[in-house]
CSV table of C-alpha atoms in Angstrom, one decimal:
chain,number,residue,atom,x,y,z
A,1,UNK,CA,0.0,0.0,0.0
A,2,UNK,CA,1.6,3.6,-1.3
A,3,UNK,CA,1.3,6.2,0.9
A,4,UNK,CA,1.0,9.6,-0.4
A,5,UNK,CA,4.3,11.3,0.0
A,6,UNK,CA,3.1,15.0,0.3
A,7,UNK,CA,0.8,13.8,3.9
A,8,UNK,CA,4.1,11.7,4.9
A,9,UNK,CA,6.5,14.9,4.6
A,10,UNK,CA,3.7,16.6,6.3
A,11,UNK,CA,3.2,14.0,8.7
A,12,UNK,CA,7.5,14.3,9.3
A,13,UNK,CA,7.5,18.3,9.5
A,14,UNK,CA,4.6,18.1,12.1
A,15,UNK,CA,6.4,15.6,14.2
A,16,UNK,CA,9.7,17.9,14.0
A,17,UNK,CA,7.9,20.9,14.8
A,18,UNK,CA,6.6,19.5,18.3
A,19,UNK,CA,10.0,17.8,18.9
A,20,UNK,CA,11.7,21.0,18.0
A,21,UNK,CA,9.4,22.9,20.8
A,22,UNK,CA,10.2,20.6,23.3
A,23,UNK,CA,14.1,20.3,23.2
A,24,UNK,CA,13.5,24.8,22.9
A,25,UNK,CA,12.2,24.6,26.0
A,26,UNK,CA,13.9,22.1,27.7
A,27,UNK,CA,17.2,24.2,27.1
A,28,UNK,CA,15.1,27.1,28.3
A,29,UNK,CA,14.8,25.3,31.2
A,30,UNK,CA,18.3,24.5,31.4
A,31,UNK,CA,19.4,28.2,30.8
A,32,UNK,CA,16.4,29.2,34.2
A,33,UNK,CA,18.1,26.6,36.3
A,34,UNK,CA,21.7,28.1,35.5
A,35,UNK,CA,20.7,31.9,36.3
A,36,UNK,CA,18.6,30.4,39.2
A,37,UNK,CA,21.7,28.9,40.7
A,38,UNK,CA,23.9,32.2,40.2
A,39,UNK,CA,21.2,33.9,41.9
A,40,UNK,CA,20.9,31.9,45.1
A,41,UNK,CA,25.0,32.4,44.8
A,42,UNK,CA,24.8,36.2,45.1
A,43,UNK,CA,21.8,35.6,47.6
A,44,UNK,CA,24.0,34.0,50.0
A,45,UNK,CA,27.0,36.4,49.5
A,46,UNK,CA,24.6,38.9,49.6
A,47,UNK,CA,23.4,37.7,53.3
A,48,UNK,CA,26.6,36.7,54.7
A,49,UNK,CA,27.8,40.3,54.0
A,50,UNK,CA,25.0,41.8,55.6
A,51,UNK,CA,25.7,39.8,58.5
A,52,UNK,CA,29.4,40.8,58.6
A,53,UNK,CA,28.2,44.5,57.9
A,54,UNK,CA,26.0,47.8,58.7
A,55,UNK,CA,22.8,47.0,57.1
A,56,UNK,CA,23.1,50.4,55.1
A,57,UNK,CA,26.3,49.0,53.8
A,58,UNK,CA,26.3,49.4,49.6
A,59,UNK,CA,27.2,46.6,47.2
A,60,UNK,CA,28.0,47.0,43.1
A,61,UNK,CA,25.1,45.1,41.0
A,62,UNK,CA,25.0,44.6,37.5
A,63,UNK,CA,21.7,45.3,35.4
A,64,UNK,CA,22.2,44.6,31.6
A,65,UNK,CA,25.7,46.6,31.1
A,66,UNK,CA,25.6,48.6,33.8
A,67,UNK,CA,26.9,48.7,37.2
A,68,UNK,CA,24.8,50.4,39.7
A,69,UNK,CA,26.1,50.8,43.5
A,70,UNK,CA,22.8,50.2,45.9
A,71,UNK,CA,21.9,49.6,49.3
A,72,UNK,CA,22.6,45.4,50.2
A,73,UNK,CA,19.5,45.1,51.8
A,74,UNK,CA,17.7,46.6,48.6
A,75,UNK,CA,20.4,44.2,46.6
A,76,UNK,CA,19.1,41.0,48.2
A,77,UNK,CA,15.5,42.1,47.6
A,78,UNK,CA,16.2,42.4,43.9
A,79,UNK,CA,18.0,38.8,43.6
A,80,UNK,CA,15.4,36.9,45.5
A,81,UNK,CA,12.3,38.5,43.7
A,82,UNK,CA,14.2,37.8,40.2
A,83,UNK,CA,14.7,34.5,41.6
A,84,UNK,CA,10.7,34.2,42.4
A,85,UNK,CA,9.8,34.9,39.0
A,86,UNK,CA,12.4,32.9,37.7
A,87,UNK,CA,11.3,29.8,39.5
A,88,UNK,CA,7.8,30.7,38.4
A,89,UNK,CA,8.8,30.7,34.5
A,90,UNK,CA,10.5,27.2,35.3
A,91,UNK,CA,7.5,26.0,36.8
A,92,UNK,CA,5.0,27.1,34.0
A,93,UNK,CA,7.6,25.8,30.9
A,94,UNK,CA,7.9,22.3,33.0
A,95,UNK,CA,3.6,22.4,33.1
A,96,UNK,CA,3.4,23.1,29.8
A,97,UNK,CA,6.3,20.5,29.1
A,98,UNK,CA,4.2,17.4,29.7
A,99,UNK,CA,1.5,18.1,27.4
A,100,UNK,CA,3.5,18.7,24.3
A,101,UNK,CA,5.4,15.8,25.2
A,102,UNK,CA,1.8,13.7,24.9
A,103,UNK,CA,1.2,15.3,22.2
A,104,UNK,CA,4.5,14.0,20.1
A,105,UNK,CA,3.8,10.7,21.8
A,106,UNK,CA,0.3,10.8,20.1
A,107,UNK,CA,1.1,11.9,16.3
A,108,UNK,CA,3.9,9.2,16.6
A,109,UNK,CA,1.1,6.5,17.5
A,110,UNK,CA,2.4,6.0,20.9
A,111,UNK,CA,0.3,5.5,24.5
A,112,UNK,CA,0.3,8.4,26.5
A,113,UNK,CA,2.6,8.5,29.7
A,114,UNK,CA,0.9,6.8,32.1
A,115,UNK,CA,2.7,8.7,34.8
A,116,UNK,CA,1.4,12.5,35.1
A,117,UNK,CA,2.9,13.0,38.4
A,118,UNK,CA,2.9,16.4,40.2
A,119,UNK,CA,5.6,17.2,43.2
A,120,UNK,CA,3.8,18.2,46.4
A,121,UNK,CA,3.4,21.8,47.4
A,122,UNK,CA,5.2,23.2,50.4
A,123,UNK,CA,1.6,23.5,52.3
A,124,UNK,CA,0.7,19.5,51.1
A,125,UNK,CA,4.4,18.4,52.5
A,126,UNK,CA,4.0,20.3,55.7
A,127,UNK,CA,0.7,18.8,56.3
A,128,UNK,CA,2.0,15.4,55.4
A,129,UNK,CA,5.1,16.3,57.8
A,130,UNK,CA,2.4,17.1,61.2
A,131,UNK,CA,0.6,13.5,59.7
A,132,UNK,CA,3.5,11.0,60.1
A,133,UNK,CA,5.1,13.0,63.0
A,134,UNK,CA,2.5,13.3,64.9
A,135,UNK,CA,1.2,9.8,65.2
């Protein structure tokens, strides 16, 4: 039985597309996770200087290509809330991961994952935590 070669490239640049999206945002991933790190780095230089000085004490950071001298406590404040938000876009790429991922597993005739699994939330691992501990 011939197939008809114009639905089979089709078929092929369809697959590549979806594959293509998932490895762009698995490295996207990747590239969060890296700046993530180097921001917990400067967190915790950021906090063991504050410890060792005056809270009004003034640190250099960089923003795009410039250096700007500001307080540390306003320094830290910066790094953990661009941390937050990073965290957040790594969070919503690795949602949005598992359904494109289905997807390709679907147009190449595949079952879907049979594990879905979600991590548990601070508040579900706490709870869990006063279960077992408690008893």
């Amino acid at each position: 039985m011939a197939q008809d070669p114009k639905a089979c490239l089709n078929y092929l640049s369809k697959l590549e597309e979806v594959a293509q999206d998932i490895l762009i945002d698995k490295e996207q991933i990747i590239n969060y996770s890296r700046r993530s790190n180097a921001l917990r780095e400067a967190k915790r230089a950021l906090q063991e200087d504050l410890r060792k000085d005056a809270p009004n004490s003034k640190t250099w950071m960089c923003f795009g290509n410039m250096f700007i001298k500001c307080p540390k406590t306003k320094a830290l404040a910066i790094v953990e809330k661009d941390q937050a938000l990073i965290e957040e876009e790594i969070n919503t790429l690795r949602n949005n991961l598992k359904p494109k991922v289905d997807n390709m597993r679907n147009l190449e005739g595949k079952p879907e994952s049979k594990f879905n699994l979600k991590p548990l939330s601070k508040d579900e691992v706490n709870a869990m935590k006063k279960i077992l501990y408690t008893v």
